[in-house]
Amino acid sequence: MDIVTQWSVNEQKKTVPKILRDLQKINNKRNVKVRYYTRDGYYTLFLDITVKGYKRRKENLDLKVYGTSTKLQEDRSTLEIARSIRDKREQEIIENKYDLDLNLLIDDMDFIAYFEEIVRQHPDDHRCWQNTLNHLRKFSKDELKLASVNDSFCQGFYDYLLKNIAINTAGMYLSKIKTALNRLVKEKRIPRNPAQFVSIKSEDTHREFLTDEELNTLVACQTPYIEMRSAFLFSCMTGLRLSDIKKVRHSNLEGRYLKVHITKTKENVRIPLSQSALTILEKVRDQRPKDDLAFRLTTDQNVNRQLRLWVTAAGIDKHISFHCARHTFATRCLPHGLDVNEVRKLLAHKDIRATMVYAKSVDKNWNRRSISCRYWRKYEQ
């Protein structure tokens, strides 16, 4: 340290009263430390509180220290009060009396603003995150501090979701809240997730799909939405979600296999392609030879609107969304020669119970045939 720097440090020390410089000794190896702000003509004291390594927040004590010889006795009494409060806080921490319900220790962060940032970081699943945010705002009346996100709040939000939306949708939205709170735990903003033991058990629902006859009818029906048509039929042959269909590239083809990074599960998989699926990719490449991206689709909402127009024009009286192509693929695999575990791998399900839902929709009297042979040949046109 040079002479100028040393002089600057020494001068800074001189400007702080000795009674406050001695705080370093008082705070040594303490979880709750007495600190001060410099004001105009005096110093205000506050507690800097740390619990189990989690940085929490400051507690203003509304105590003043003047640092003058005339106020020395008063300053000593003030510091003694601050130390007494500090010792009380430390004892409460040791006895685990400080929990999420005590605003004294909780980060004063705006939880809604924090959740908004997470929503922006999930473009692939933006709609579900945004809907969760909308309900969070409505339930909290657009004002929610992290200090208020405790066990009772999570239970109240649980009750609100079940009262206002379908149970499976409520489960998805609650899982987003849990994800955000788990992230706060990892960031050491909170010691535990207050929604940890709040859960919504999903119910089995009817999953709409297209039969062989309906697929034949749909293929025979003309539509001006060529990109949507090709993408939907390709999904019927591969089981890929719309978010993954949008990322299919010709350069990801390896013979009769397609390499795909699954958006939902963050896994890399190789999907075997039938000749019909390969034919669709070949036709798309012929139409746009310089474009590596297989399908040029617009927003999910617009794709589903185009699909509904096509289904209606074909005279199919079902509520069909793009995701029904995945259901169609799954419900056709089982009766055509593939077992549940093979279908699970094709759908990139982590839990086989998710695949078993489709088994309930299968007609047991279907003939067992290979999915990659006769079944899809009629869709090559």
Tab-separated table of C-alpha atoms in Angstrom, residues 32-375:
chain	number	residue	atom	x	y	z
A	32	VAL	CA	-26.299	-11.042	13.697
A	33	LYS	CA	-24.043	-8.015	13.391
A	34	VAL	CA	-24.555	-4.419	14.534
A	35	ARG	CA	-23.724	-2.017	11.696
A	36	TYR	CA	-24.261	1.645	10.983
A	37	TYR	CA	-25.159	4.151	8.270
A	38	THR	CA	-23.424	7.513	8.137
A	39	ARG	CA	-25.851	10.423	8.336
A	40	ASP	CA	-25.395	14.185	8.467
A	41	GLY	CA	-24.074	14.733	11.997
A	42	TYR	CA	-24.877	11.279	13.399
A	43	TYR	CA	-24.940	7.518	12.673
A	44	THR	CA	-27.973	5.182	12.593
A	45	LEU	CA	-27.674	1.566	13.712
A	46	PHE	CA	-29.143	-1.560	12.105
A	47	LEU	CA	-28.790	-5.328	12.391
A	48	ASP	CA	-27.341	-7.332	9.499
A	49	ILE	CA	-28.905	-10.785	9.962
A	50	THR	CA	-27.713	-14.094	8.498
A	51	VAL	CA	-29.473	-17.407	9.202
A	52	LYS	CA	-27.780	-20.746	8.462
A	53	GLY	CA	-25.723	-19.191	5.717
A	54	TYR	CA	-28.761	-17.624	4.027
A	55	LYS	CA	-28.341	-13.889	3.533
A	56	ARG	CA	-31.570	-12.347	4.659
A	57	ARG	CA	-32.178	-8.677	5.343
A	58	LYS	CA	-31.424	-5.700	7.534
A	59	GLU	CA	-33.411	-4.638	10.573
A	60	ASN	CA	-33.349	-0.922	11.273
A	61	LEU	CA	-33.107	-0.212	14.997
A	62	ASP	CA	-34.012	3.500	14.986
A	63	LEU	CA	-31.021	4.131	17.267
A	64	LYS	CA	-28.611	7.032	16.816
A	65	VAL	CA	-24.948	7.373	17.724
A	66	TYR	CA	-23.381	10.861	17.605
A	67	GLY	CA	-19.727	10.051	18.166
A	68	THR	CA	-18.882	13.199	20.102
A	69	SER	CA	-17.262	13.542	23.500
A	70	THR	CA	-20.317	15.314	24.874
A	71	LYS	CA	-22.588	12.432	23.821
A	72	LEU	CA	-20.204	9.631	24.798
A	73	GLN	CA	-22.271	8.282	27.688
A	74	GLU	CA	-25.464	8.406	25.623
A	75	ASP	CA	-23.728	6.607	22.742
A	76	ARG	CA	-22.536	3.849	25.079
A	77	SER	CA	-26.086	3.332	26.352
A	78	THR	CA	-27.380	3.242	22.763
A	79	LEU	CA	-24.822	0.618	21.772
A	80	GLU	CA	-25.721	-1.438	24.808
A	81	ILE	CA	-29.369	-1.419	23.681
A	82	ALA	CA	-28.302	-2.464	20.163
A	83	ARG	CA	-26.203	-5.321	21.573
A	84	SER	CA	-29.130	-6.438	23.714
A	85	ILE	CA	-31.425	-6.581	20.678
A	86	ARG	CA	-28.702	-8.366	18.719
A	87	ASP	CA	-28.307	-11.014	21.438
A	88	LYS	CA	-32.075	-11.533	21.525
A	89	ARG	CA	-32.197	-12.067	17.749
A	90	GLU	CA	-29.375	-14.586	17.889
A	91	GLN	CA	-31.110	-16.517	20.650
A	92	GLU	CA	-34.320	-16.636	18.608
A	93	ILE	CA	-32.377	-17.993	15.657
A	94	ILE	CA	-30.803	-20.687	17.827
A	95	GLU	CA	-34.248	-21.675	19.124
A	96	ASN	CA	-35.616	-21.722	15.534
A	97	LYS	CA	-38.220	-19.130	16.380
A	98	TYR	CA	-37.488	-17.142	13.235
A	99	ASP	CA	-39.369	-18.604	10.274
A	100	LEU	CA	-40.869	-17.413	7.007
A	101	ASP	CA	-43.789	-15.749	8.762
A	102	LEU	CA	-41.541	-13.216	10.480
A	103	ASN	CA	-41.186	-10.250	8.126
A	104	LEU	CA	-38.196	-9.189	10.188
A	105	LEU	CA	-35.964	-11.749	8.523
A	106	ILE	CA	-37.492	-12.190	5.092
A	107	ASP	CA	-36.111	-10.691	1.915
A	108	ASP	CA	-38.273	-7.706	0.941
A	109	MET	CA	-38.183	-8.715	-2.742
A	110	ASP	CA	-41.157	-8.295	-5.083
A	111	PHE	CA	-42.115	-11.914	-5.850
A	112	ILE	CA	-44.305	-10.981	-8.834
A	113	ALA	CA	-41.420	-9.088	-10.480
A	114	TYR	CA	-39.179	-12.094	-9.797
A	115	PHE	CA	-41.752	-14.433	-11.361
A	116	GLU	CA	-42.075	-12.140	-14.414
A	117	GLU	CA	-38.352	-12.563	-15.037
A	118	ILE	CA	-38.709	-16.361	-14.920
A	119	VAL	CA	-41.598	-16.164	-17.416
A	120	ARG	CA	-39.322	-14.303	-19.856
A	121	GLN	CA	-36.755	-17.074	-19.512
A	122	HIS	CA	-39.220	-19.764	-20.690
A	123	PRO	CA	-40.141	-18.935	-24.301
A	124	ASP	CA	-40.812	-22.591	-25.136
A	125	ASP	CA	-43.412	-22.905	-22.368
A	126	HIS	CA	-44.390	-19.239	-22.245
A	127	ARG	CA	-48.150	-19.674	-22.328
A	128	CYS	CA	-48.322	-21.874	-19.216
A	129	TRP	CA	-45.920	-19.614	-17.293
A	130	GLN	CA	-47.804	-16.486	-18.358
A	131	ASN	CA	-51.160	-17.947	-17.315
A	132	THR	CA	-49.674	-18.852	-13.937
A	133	LEU	CA	-48.465	-15.270	-13.564
A	134	ASN	CA	-51.905	-13.933	-14.461
A	135	HIS	CA	-53.551	-16.037	-11.751
A	136	LEU	CA	-50.832	-15.109	-9.268
A	137	ARG	CA	-51.506	-11.426	-9.896
A	138	LYS	CA	-55.245	-11.894	-9.571
A	139	PHE	CA	-54.973	-13.854	-6.324
A	140	SER	CA	-52.465	-11.453	-4.728
A	141	LYS	CA	-54.148	-8.325	-6.164
A	142	ASP	CA	-50.966	-7.532	-8.112
A	143	GLU	CA	-48.849	-6.939	-5.001
A	144	LEU	CA	-46.818	-9.691	-3.400
A	145	LYS	CA	-43.633	-9.480	-1.366
A	146	LEU	CA	-41.523	-12.556	-0.780
A	147	ALA	CA	-42.162	-12.123	2.944
A	148	SER	CA	-45.835	-12.938	2.289
A	149	VAL	CA	-45.136	-16.156	0.376
A	150	ASN	CA	-45.463	-18.529	3.307
A	151	ASP	CA	-47.288	-21.793	3.991
A	152	SER	CA	-50.675	-20.141	4.393
A	153	PHE	CA	-50.280	-18.165	1.162
A	154	CYS	CA	-49.420	-21.324	-0.816
A	155	GLN	CA	-52.404	-23.146	0.677
A	156	GLY	CA	-54.644	-20.210	-0.220
A	157	PHE	CA	-53.358	-20.143	-3.800
A	158	TYR	CA	-53.967	-23.904	-3.984
A	159	ASP	CA	-57.598	-23.399	-2.919
A	160	TYR	CA	-57.994	-20.524	-5.382
A	161	LEU	CA	-56.732	-22.600	-8.321
A	162	LEU	CA	-59.000	-25.553	-7.575
A	163	LYS	CA	-61.979	-23.235	-7.288
A	164	ASN	CA	-61.394	-21.392	-10.561
A	165	ILE	CA	-59.794	-23.780	-13.086
A	166	ALA	CA	-59.676	-27.471	-14.029
A	167	ILE	CA	-57.742	-29.694	-11.658
A	168	ASN	CA	-55.020	-30.754	-14.129
A	169	THR	CA	-54.451	-27.168	-15.235
A	170	ALA	CA	-54.313	-26.114	-11.579
A	171	GLY	CA	-51.639	-28.742	-11.004
A	172	MET	CA	-49.523	-27.334	-13.836
A	173	TYR	CA	-49.793	-23.767	-12.530
A	174	LEU	CA	-48.947	-24.809	-8.985
A	175	SER	CA	-45.875	-26.639	-10.270
A	176	LYS	CA	-44.639	-23.378	-11.820
A	177	ILE	CA	-44.914	-21.635	-8.444
A	178	LYS	CA	-42.978	-24.500	-6.859
A	179	THR	CA	-40.284	-24.203	-9.516
A	180	ALA	CA	-39.861	-20.494	-8.796
A	181	LEU	CA	-39.672	-21.115	-5.042
A	182	ASN	CA	-37.148	-23.929	-5.492
A	183	ARG	CA	-35.044	-21.519	-7.475
A	184	LEU	CA	-35.179	-19.055	-4.562
A	185	VAL	CA	-33.979	-21.834	-2.251
A	186	LYS	CA	-31.009	-22.512	-4.559
A	187	GLU	CA	-30.247	-18.791	-4.629
A	188	LYS	CA	-30.280	-18.847	-0.809
A	189	ARG	CA	-33.061	-16.257	-0.639
A	190	ILE	CA	-35.243	-18.574	1.458
A	191	PRO	CA	-34.276	-21.656	3.523
A	192	ARG	CA	-37.100	-23.902	2.291
A	193	ASN	CA	-39.945	-24.079	-0.198
A	194	PRO	CA	-43.228	-23.163	1.563
A	195	ALA	CA	-45.198	-24.988	-1.177
A	196	GLN	CA	-43.230	-28.195	-0.723
A	197	PHE	CA	-46.125	-30.149	0.771
A	198	VAL	CA	-48.886	-28.519	-1.279
A	199	SER	CA	-49.756	-30.689	-4.257
A	200	ILE	CA	-52.595	-31.327	-6.682
A	201	LYS	CA	-53.109	-34.884	-7.842
A	202	SER	CA	-53.936	-34.957	-11.522
A	203	GLU	CA	-56.966	-36.809	-12.834
A	204	ASP	CA	-57.106	-39.095	-15.843
A	205	THR	CA	-58.753	-37.226	-18.699
A	206	HIS	CA	-59.974	-38.271	-22.109
A	207	ARG	CA	-57.243	-37.691	-24.677
A	208	GLU	CA	-58.689	-37.030	-28.098
A	209	PHE	CA	-57.082	-38.788	-31.062
A	210	LEU	CA	-57.836	-39.671	-34.651
A	211	THR	CA	-58.733	-43.170	-35.799
A	212	ASP	CA	-57.427	-44.734	-39.016
A	213	GLU	CA	-60.636	-43.827	-40.814
A	214	GLU	CA	-60.516	-40.228	-39.597
A	215	LEU	CA	-56.876	-39.892	-40.654
A	216	ASN	CA	-57.795	-41.174	-44.123
A	217	THR	CA	-60.603	-38.615	-44.295
A	218	LEU	CA	-58.320	-35.796	-43.155
A	219	VAL	CA	-55.574	-36.656	-45.644
A	220	ALA	CA	-58.124	-36.702	-48.479
A	221	CYS	CA	-59.396	-33.242	-47.529
A	222	GLN	CA	-57.616	-30.320	-49.194
A	223	THR	CA	-56.378	-27.359	-47.148
A	224	PRO	CA	-54.527	-24.165	-48.110
A	225	TYR	CA	-52.332	-24.509	-45.003
A	226	ILE	CA	-49.690	-26.807	-46.495
A	227	GLU	CA	-47.040	-26.256	-43.805
A	228	MET	CA	-49.494	-27.016	-41.010
A	229	ARG	CA	-50.751	-30.119	-42.849
A	230	SER	CA	-47.252	-31.547	-43.332
A	231	ALA	CA	-46.246	-30.790	-39.752
A	232	PHE	CA	-49.400	-32.329	-38.281
A	233	LEU	CA	-49.085	-35.555	-40.283
A	234	PHE	CA	-45.385	-35.744	-39.412
A	235	SER	CA	-46.347	-35.449	-35.740
A	236	CYS	CA	-48.896	-38.249	-36.186
A	237	MET	CA	-46.035	-40.424	-37.453
A	238	THR	CA	-43.440	-39.459	-34.837
A	239	GLY	CA	-45.316	-38.329	-31.722
A	240	LEU	CA	-43.323	-35.091	-31.537
A	241	ARG	CA	-44.834	-32.111	-29.716
A	242	LEU	CA	-45.424	-28.887	-31.606
A	243	SER	CA	-42.505	-27.224	-29.782
A	244	ASP	CA	-40.201	-29.986	-31.077
A	245	ILE	CA	-41.722	-30.063	-34.577
A	246	LYS	CA	-40.757	-26.405	-34.951
A	247	LYS	CA	-37.101	-27.310	-34.373
A	248	VAL	CA	-36.846	-30.255	-36.793
A	249	ARG	CA	-33.974	-29.741	-39.239
A	250	HIS	CA	-32.939	-31.741	-42.275
A	251	SER	CA	-29.357	-31.733	-40.965
A	252	ASN	CA	-30.542	-33.739	-37.949
A	253	LEU	CA	-31.388	-36.740	-40.111
A	254	GLU	CA	-29.163	-39.798	-39.659
A	255	GLY	CA	-30.381	-42.344	-42.187
A	256	ARG	CA	-33.836	-43.406	-41.009
A	257	TYR	CA	-33.402	-41.696	-37.639
A	258	LEU	CA	-34.048	-38.121	-36.555
A	259	LYS	CA	-32.044	-36.496	-33.763
A	260	VAL	CA	-34.242	-34.216	-31.646
A	261	HIS	CA	-33.638	-32.206	-28.484
A	262	ILE	CA	-36.896	-32.552	-26.551
A	263	THR	CA	-37.893	-29.129	-25.225
A	264	LYS	CA	-39.953	-30.360	-22.283
A	265	THR	CA	-37.578	-32.975	-20.852
A	266	LYS	CA	-34.301	-31.395	-22.083
A	267	GLU	CA	-33.216	-34.771	-23.486
A	268	ASN	CA	-31.602	-35.694	-26.796
A	269	VAL	CA	-33.353	-38.599	-28.515
A	270	ARG	CA	-33.122	-40.502	-31.821
A	271	ILE	CA	-36.517	-41.220	-33.333
A	272	PRO	CA	-36.957	-43.969	-35.973
A	273	LEU	CA	-38.853	-42.688	-39.002
A	274	SER	CA	-41.295	-44.585	-41.172
A	275	GLN	CA	-41.025	-44.267	-44.945
A	276	SER	CA	-44.051	-41.968	-44.875
A	277	ALA	CA	-42.351	-39.607	-42.412
A	278	LEU	CA	-39.215	-39.577	-44.573
A	279	THR	CA	-41.365	-38.845	-47.636
A	280	ILE	CA	-42.858	-35.779	-45.932
A	281	LEU	CA	-39.375	-34.443	-45.147
A	282	GLU	CA	-38.249	-35.094	-48.720
A	283	LYS	CA	-41.231	-33.180	-50.146
A	284	VAL	CA	-40.610	-30.268	-47.775
A	285	ARG	CA	-36.943	-30.141	-48.785
A	286	ASP	CA	-37.888	-30.150	-52.483
A	287	GLN	CA	-40.116	-27.122	-51.837
A	288	ARG	CA	-37.385	-25.209	-49.954
A	289	PRO	CA	-34.026	-26.755	-50.949
A	290	LYS	CA	-31.945	-24.040	-49.241
A	291	ASP	CA	-33.852	-24.090	-45.948
A	292	ASP	CA	-32.529	-26.447	-43.259
A	293	LEU	CA	-35.601	-25.909	-41.063
A	294	ALA	CA	-38.203	-28.519	-42.012
A	295	PHE	CA	-41.425	-26.716	-41.049
A	296	ARG	CA	-42.069	-22.982	-41.157
A	297	LEU	CA	-44.914	-22.581	-38.682
A	298	THR	CA	-46.412	-19.501	-37.066
A	299	THR	CA	-47.617	-19.200	-33.461
A	300	ASP	CA	-49.141	-22.181	-31.645
A	301	GLN	CA	-52.492	-20.403	-31.535
A	302	ASN	CA	-52.523	-19.785	-35.277
A	303	VAL	CA	-51.421	-23.355	-36.075
A	304	ASN	CA	-54.264	-24.749	-33.972
A	305	ARG	CA	-56.729	-22.376	-35.648
A	306	GLN	CA	-55.647	-23.617	-39.095
A	307	LEU	CA	-55.904	-27.216	-37.908
A	308	ARG	CA	-59.456	-26.740	-36.618
A	309	LEU	CA	-60.501	-25.289	-39.981
A	310	TRP	CA	-59.022	-28.329	-41.736
A	311	VAL	CA	-60.672	-30.818	-39.359
A	312	THR	CA	-64.039	-29.062	-39.703
A	313	ALA	CA	-63.767	-29.056	-43.504
A	314	ALA	CA	-63.098	-32.824	-43.355
A	315	GLY	CA	-66.338	-33.316	-41.398
A	316	ILE	CA	-64.636	-34.713	-38.290
A	317	ASP	CA	-66.682	-33.895	-35.199
A	318	LYS	CA	-63.902	-33.823	-32.635
A	319	HIS	CA	-62.034	-31.107	-30.780
A	320	ILE	CA	-58.624	-31.675	-32.339
A	321	SER	CA	-55.553	-29.650	-31.393
A	322	PHE	CA	-52.037	-30.141	-32.691
A	323	HIS	CA	-51.144	-32.110	-29.555
A	324	CYS	CA	-53.767	-34.700	-30.580
A	325	ALA	CA	-51.286	-35.833	-33.234
A	326	ARG	CA	-49.091	-37.071	-30.383
A	327	HIS	CA	-52.099	-38.863	-28.870
A	328	THR	CA	-52.871	-40.375	-32.278
A	329	PHE	CA	-49.318	-41.681	-32.597
A	330	ALA	CA	-49.354	-43.204	-29.111
A	331	THR	CA	-52.749	-44.894	-29.398
A	332	ARG	CA	-51.785	-46.401	-32.754
A	333	CYS	CA	-48.414	-47.730	-31.601
A	334	LEU	CA	-49.735	-50.187	-29.012
A	335	PRO	CA	-52.157	-52.109	-31.248
A	336	HIS	CA	-49.627	-52.162	-34.083
A	337	GLY	CA	-46.923	-54.241	-32.432
A	338	LEU	CA	-45.086	-52.044	-29.922
A	339	ASP	CA	-45.143	-52.640	-26.172
A	340	VAL	CA	-45.660	-49.896	-23.579
A	341	ASN	CA	-41.958	-49.491	-22.792
A	342	GLU	CA	-41.080	-49.051	-26.482
A	343	VAL	CA	-43.803	-46.426	-26.827
A	344	ARG	CA	-42.501	-44.679	-23.701
A	345	LYS	CA	-39.073	-44.336	-25.319
A	346	LEU	CA	-40.566	-43.027	-28.576
A	347	LEU	CA	-42.605	-40.422	-26.685
A	348	ALA	CA	-39.606	-39.531	-24.476
A	349	HIS	CA	-41.657	-40.092	-21.332
A	350	LYS	CA	-39.616	-40.295	-18.133
A	351	ASP	CA	-42.428	-42.019	-16.241
A	352	ILE	CA	-44.097	-45.050	-17.814
A	353	ARG	CA	-47.332	-44.118	-16.027
A	354	ALA	CA	-47.709	-41.249	-18.490
A	355	THR	CA	-47.580	-43.778	-21.335
A	356	MET	CA	-50.043	-46.138	-19.656
A	357	VAL	CA	-52.760	-43.495	-20.049
A	358	TYR	CA	-52.784	-44.212	-23.778
A	359	ALA	CA	-53.085	-47.950	-23.239
A	360	LYS	CA	-56.558	-47.383	-21.775
A	361	SER	CA	-57.693	-45.867	-25.074
A	362	VAL	CA	-56.562	-48.785	-27.231
A	363	ASP	CA	-59.042	-51.211	-28.813
A	364	LYS	CA	-57.793	-54.659	-27.773
A	365	ASN	CA	-59.215	-56.270	-30.938
A	366	TRP	CA	-56.862	-54.477	-33.343
A	367	ASN	CA	-54.492	-56.677	-35.340
A	368	ARG	CA	-50.864	-56.299	-34.230
A	369	ARG	CA	-48.869	-54.827	-37.099
A	370	SER	CA	-45.604	-52.947	-37.356
A	371	ILE	CA	-45.983	-49.206	-37.187
A	372	SER	CA	-43.275	-48.697	-39.766
A	373	CYS	CA	-44.806	-50.816	-42.547
A	374	ARG	CA	-48.320	-51.060	-44.044
A	375	TYR	CA	-50.011	-48.713	-41.578
